[in-house]
Short mmCIF file of C-alpha atoms in Angstrom, two decimals:
data_model
loop_
_atom_site.label_atom_id
_atom_site.label_comp_id
_atom_site.label_asym_id
_atom_site.label_seq_id
_atom_site.Cartn_x
_atom_site.Cartn_y
_atom_site.Cartn_z
CA ASP A 12 -16.97 8.76 6.66
CA THR A 13 -16.11 5.08 6.95
CA GLY A 14 -12.94 5.13 4.93
CA VAL A 15 -12.07 4.07 1.41
CA SER A 16 -14.74 1.91 -0.17
CA GLN A 17 -14.25 -0.41 -3.13
CA ASP A 18 -16.86 -2.22 -5.15
CA PRO A 19 -17.20 -5.05 -5.89
CA ARG A 20 -15.15 -6.98 -3.35
CA HIS A 21 -14.90 -9.96 -5.65
CA LYS A 22 -15.26 -10.36 -9.39
CA ILE A 23 -15.02 -13.50 -11.49
CA THR A 24 -14.99 -12.97 -15.22
CA LYS A 25 -14.27 -14.92 -18.34
CA ARG A 26 -11.18 -14.15 -20.34
CA GLY A 27 -11.86 -11.49 -22.92
CA GLN A 28 -14.59 -9.73 -20.96
CA ASN A 29 -14.38 -6.18 -19.73
CA VAL A 30 -14.58 -5.35 -16.04
CA THR A 31 -14.93 -2.10 -14.13
CA PHE A 32 -14.12 -1.44 -10.50
CA ARG A 33 -15.17 1.52 -8.41
CA CYS A 34 -13.38 3.30 -5.59
CA ASP A 35 -14.88 5.89 -3.26
CA PRO A 36 -12.10 7.69 -1.39
CA ILE A 37 -12.30 9.53 1.91
CA SER A 38 -14.26 12.61 1.01
CA GLU A 39 -11.71 15.34 1.70
CA HIS A 40 -8.78 13.48 0.14
CA ASN A 41 -7.43 14.95 -3.05
CA ARG A 42 -5.13 12.07 -3.96
CA LEU A 43 -6.37 8.73 -5.18
CA TYR A 44 -4.17 5.75 -6.05
CA TRP A 45 -4.67 2.39 -7.70
CA TYR A 46 -2.48 -0.58 -6.94
CA ARG A 47 -2.41 -4.19 -8.00
CA GLN A 48 -1.31 -7.00 -5.72
CA THR A 49 -0.64 -10.62 -6.59
CA LEU A 50 -0.17 -13.45 -4.13
CA GLY A 51 2.98 -13.13 -2.06
CA GLN A 52 3.91 -9.75 -3.48
CA GLY A 53 3.58 -6.23 -2.20
CA PRO A 54 1.17 -3.82 -3.86
CA GLU A 55 2.39 -2.48 -7.21
CA PHE A 56 1.60 1.08 -8.20
CA LEU A 57 -0.65 1.48 -11.23
CA THR A 58 -1.72 5.11 -11.35
CA TYR A 59 -2.72 8.09 -9.26
CA PHE A 60 -4.92 11.16 -9.45
CA GLN A 61 -4.65 14.60 -7.96
CA ASN A 62 -8.26 15.67 -7.87
CA GLU A 63 -9.56 14.79 -11.34
CA ALA A 64 -6.18 14.87 -13.09
CA GLN A 65 -4.38 11.60 -13.72
CA LEU A 66 -0.78 12.54 -13.04
CA GLU A 67 1.15 9.32 -13.47
CA LYS A 68 0.65 5.87 -14.92
CA SER A 69 2.89 2.89 -14.36
CA ARG A 70 4.28 0.88 -17.24
CA LEU A 71 2.23 -1.94 -15.72
CA LEU A 72 -0.86 -0.13 -16.92
CA SER A 73 -1.22 -1.48 -20.44
CA ASP A 74 -3.51 -0.02 -23.05
CA ARG A 75 -6.24 -2.36 -21.84
CA PHE A 76 -6.39 -0.52 -18.52
CA SER A 77 -8.02 2.84 -18.08
CA ALA A 78 -8.78 4.83 -14.97
CA GLU A 79 -10.90 7.89 -14.46
CA ARG A 80 -11.79 10.18 -11.63
CA PRO A 81 -14.52 12.48 -12.84
CA LYS A 82 -15.09 15.56 -10.70
CA GLY A 83 -12.27 14.50 -8.42
CA SER A 84 -14.45 12.25 -6.33
CA PHE A 85 -14.89 8.52 -6.96
CA SER A 86 -12.70 6.68 -9.42
CA THR A 87 -13.17 3.76 -11.79
CA LEU A 88 -10.63 1.32 -13.12
CA GLU A 89 -11.60 -0.55 -16.26
CA ILE A 90 -9.84 -3.53 -17.72
CA GLN A 91 -10.73 -4.41 -21.28
CA ARG A 92 -10.31 -7.84 -22.84
CA THR A 93 -9.23 -9.39 -19.56
CA GLU A 94 -6.46 -11.96 -19.51
CA GLN A 95 -5.67 -14.59 -16.91
CA GLY A 96 -2.62 -12.59 -15.92
CA ASP A 97 -4.93 -9.80 -14.78
CA SER A 98 -6.09 -11.94 -11.88
CA ALA A 99 -5.06 -10.05 -8.77
CA MET A 100 -6.27 -7.88 -5.93
CA TYR A 101 -6.86 -4.30 -7.06
CA LEU A 102 -6.40 -1.81 -4.26
CA CYS A 103 -7.45 1.79 -4.08
CA ALA A 104 -6.02 4.29 -1.64
CA SER A 105 -6.54 7.95 -0.91
CA SER A 106 -4.59 10.62 0.91
CA LEU A 107 -4.51 14.32 1.61
CA HIS A 108 -1.62 15.64 -0.42
CA GLY A 109 0.40 18.50 0.86
CA VAL A 110 0.28 17.64 4.53
CA VAL A 111 3.52 16.48 6.14
CA GLY A 112 3.23 13.04 7.60
CA THR A 113 0.01 12.32 5.84
CA GLU A 114 -0.81 8.68 5.40
CA ALA A 115 -2.54 6.79 2.65
CA PHE A 116 -5.73 4.96 3.52
CA PHE A 117 -6.44 1.79 1.60
CA GLY A 118 -9.69 0.12 0.75
CA GLN A 119 -10.23 -3.58 1.18
CA GLY A 120 -9.64 -4.20 -2.48
CA THR A 121 -11.39 -5.92 -5.34
CA ARG A 122 -10.24 -9.45 -6.00
CA LEU A 123 -10.40 -10.23 -9.70
CA THR A 124 -10.31 -13.78 -11.00
CA VAL A 125 -10.15 -14.29 -14.74
CA VAL A 126 -11.13 -17.79 -15.84
CA LEU B 5 18.17 -0.95 -7.17
CA ALA B 6 15.71 -1.84 -4.42
CA LYS B 7 14.91 1.03 -2.13
CA THR B 8 14.41 -1.16 0.94
CA THR B 9 15.47 -4.58 2.15
CA GLN B 10 13.69 -6.46 4.93
CA PRO B 11 13.62 -10.06 6.15
CA ILE B 12 11.16 -12.19 4.23
CA SER B 13 9.69 -13.72 7.36
CA MET B 14 9.91 -13.77 11.14
CA ASP B 15 8.33 -15.81 13.90
CA SER B 16 7.77 -14.72 17.48
CA TYR B 17 5.90 -15.91 20.53
CA GLU B 18 2.99 -14.09 22.03
CA GLY B 19 3.94 -11.48 24.59
CA GLN B 20 7.39 -10.88 23.14
CA GLU B 21 8.71 -7.65 21.71
CA VAL B 22 9.31 -7.93 17.98
CA ASN B 23 11.82 -5.83 16.08
CA ILE B 24 11.79 -5.77 12.29
CA THR B 25 14.72 -4.03 10.67
CA CYS B 26 14.68 -2.46 7.24
CA SER B 27 17.74 -1.40 5.29
CA HIS B 28 17.56 1.63 3.02
CA ASN B 29 21.15 2.49 2.16
CA ASN B 30 20.22 4.94 -0.58
CA ILE B 31 17.79 7.03 1.43
CA ALA B 32 17.72 10.64 0.32
CA THR B 33 17.70 13.72 2.48
CA ASN B 34 14.02 14.40 1.94
CA ASP B 35 12.85 10.80 2.25
CA TYR B 36 10.54 9.68 5.03
CA ILE B 37 10.30 6.14 6.40
CA THR B 38 6.85 4.65 6.71
CA TRP B 39 5.63 1.26 7.86
CA TYR B 40 2.39 -0.40 6.80
CA GLN B 41 0.70 -3.54 8.06
CA GLN B 42 -1.38 -5.83 5.90
CA PHE B 43 -3.70 -8.64 6.93
CA PRO B 44 -4.85 -11.26 4.41
CA SER B 45 -7.53 -10.03 2.03
CA GLN B 46 -7.28 -6.46 3.31
CA GLY B 47 -5.54 -3.34 2.14
CA PRO B 48 -2.39 -2.13 3.90
CA ARG B 49 -2.82 -0.03 6.99
CA PHE B 50 -0.50 2.77 8.12
CA ILE B 51 1.39 2.01 11.33
CA ILE B 52 4.00 4.69 11.85
CA GLN B 53 6.18 7.19 10.04
CA GLY B 54 9.39 8.96 10.90
CA TYR B 55 12.30 10.95 9.60
CA LYS B 56 14.98 10.51 12.26
CA THR B 57 15.59 9.37 15.85
CA LYS B 58 12.60 7.75 17.51
CA VAL B 59 8.89 7.95 16.97
CA THR B 60 6.32 6.25 19.16
CA ASN B 61 2.58 5.90 18.89
CA GLU B 62 -0.01 3.70 20.50
CA VAL B 63 0.81 0.80 18.21
CA ALA B 64 4.57 0.76 17.68
CA SER B 65 7.89 2.52 17.90
CA LEU B 66 10.20 3.39 15.05
CA PHE B 67 13.91 3.72 15.63
CA ILE B 68 16.03 5.50 13.05
CA PRO B 69 19.79 5.87 13.58
CA ALA B 70 21.62 9.06 12.75
CA ASP B 71 22.77 7.86 9.32
CA ARG B 72 19.19 6.87 8.45
CA LYS B 73 20.41 3.92 6.41
CA SER B 74 18.19 1.58 8.35
CA SER B 75 15.16 1.65 10.59
CA THR B 76 13.61 -0.71 13.10
CA LEU B 77 9.94 -1.19 13.72
CA SER B 78 9.32 -2.33 17.28
CA LEU B 79 6.06 -3.99 18.27
CA PRO B 80 5.71 -4.38 22.03
CA ARG B 81 4.15 -7.51 23.53
CA VAL B 82 2.78 -8.97 20.34
CA SER B 83 -0.40 -11.02 20.20
CA LEU B 84 -1.77 -13.46 17.66
CA SER B 85 -3.61 -10.60 15.98
CA ASP B 86 -0.27 -9.04 15.02
CA THR B 87 0.30 -11.84 12.51
CA ALA B 88 0.52 -9.93 9.24
CA VAL B 89 2.87 -8.67 6.55
CA TYR B 90 4.80 -5.55 7.45
CA TYR B 91 6.10 -3.23 4.76
CA CYS B 92 8.85 -0.68 5.11
CA LEU B 93 8.58 2.20 2.62
CA VAL B 94 10.98 5.01 1.89
CA ASP B 95 9.43 7.85 -0.03
CA ASN B 96 10.06 11.46 -0.66
CA PHE B 97 7.51 13.64 1.04
CA GLY B 98 5.48 14.78 -1.88
CA ASN B 99 6.39 11.65 -3.82
CA GLU B 100 3.53 10.65 -5.96
CA LYS B 101 3.37 6.98 -5.13
CA LEU B 102 4.15 4.57 -2.35
CA THR B 103 6.66 1.92 -3.37
CA PHE B 104 6.10 -1.39 -1.62
CA GLY B 105 8.59 -4.23 -1.48
CA THR B 106 7.68 -7.80 -0.61
CA GLY B 107 7.48 -7.03 3.11
CA THR B 108 8.15 -9.17 6.19
CA ARG B 109 5.68 -11.89 6.99
CA LEU B 110 5.40 -11.94 10.79
CA THR B 111 3.87 -15.01 12.41
CA ILE B 112 3.01 -14.95 16.08
CA ILE B 113 3.09 -18.32 17.77
CA PRO B 114 0.80 -19.05 20.74
#
């Protein structure tokens, strides 16, 4: 297992288009997180899954955003009707919940540019 | 109320020991302190985690005083490759999300 994988690494889209990102977590990890990061800021929490259940969504996650994790494996994050303000790095992370001292492993992110 | 406060930026010369201090005055009894490192265009990477006293691994040391209201990440003999943003996080074990601040931008000078 080579870690958390995200696809694509870069995405340029026109305003109003829909985009979908994919995250493949470390295989035995039951937790999967999505974050958004803009220039000069730390990652901001968007949502997380415990297995296939989406347990929390940030207020940052507007109705245009939807995330899924079918079968508790990979996850997708879709943004509908993209806006320029959606331009950011979208990070996925996974962890093994329930283990003291466990760490979250992050992917390299998907950089979205909305033009 | 911010959970953590850290310097926005720091500079250091190669070969020096670097200490980055984080304040977390409102830390709760069941909170852990975790540090992450982030290079440009990459996701954050776990460095070290602790609850109290001192923790050391192959990368860094983490010093936590008895009152746990602050912590210090110590990087021994830094090199240019340690130039990165360092985030201090305070989170309840079992907390559902990691809360990042703006971090400390560390620049190592040749």
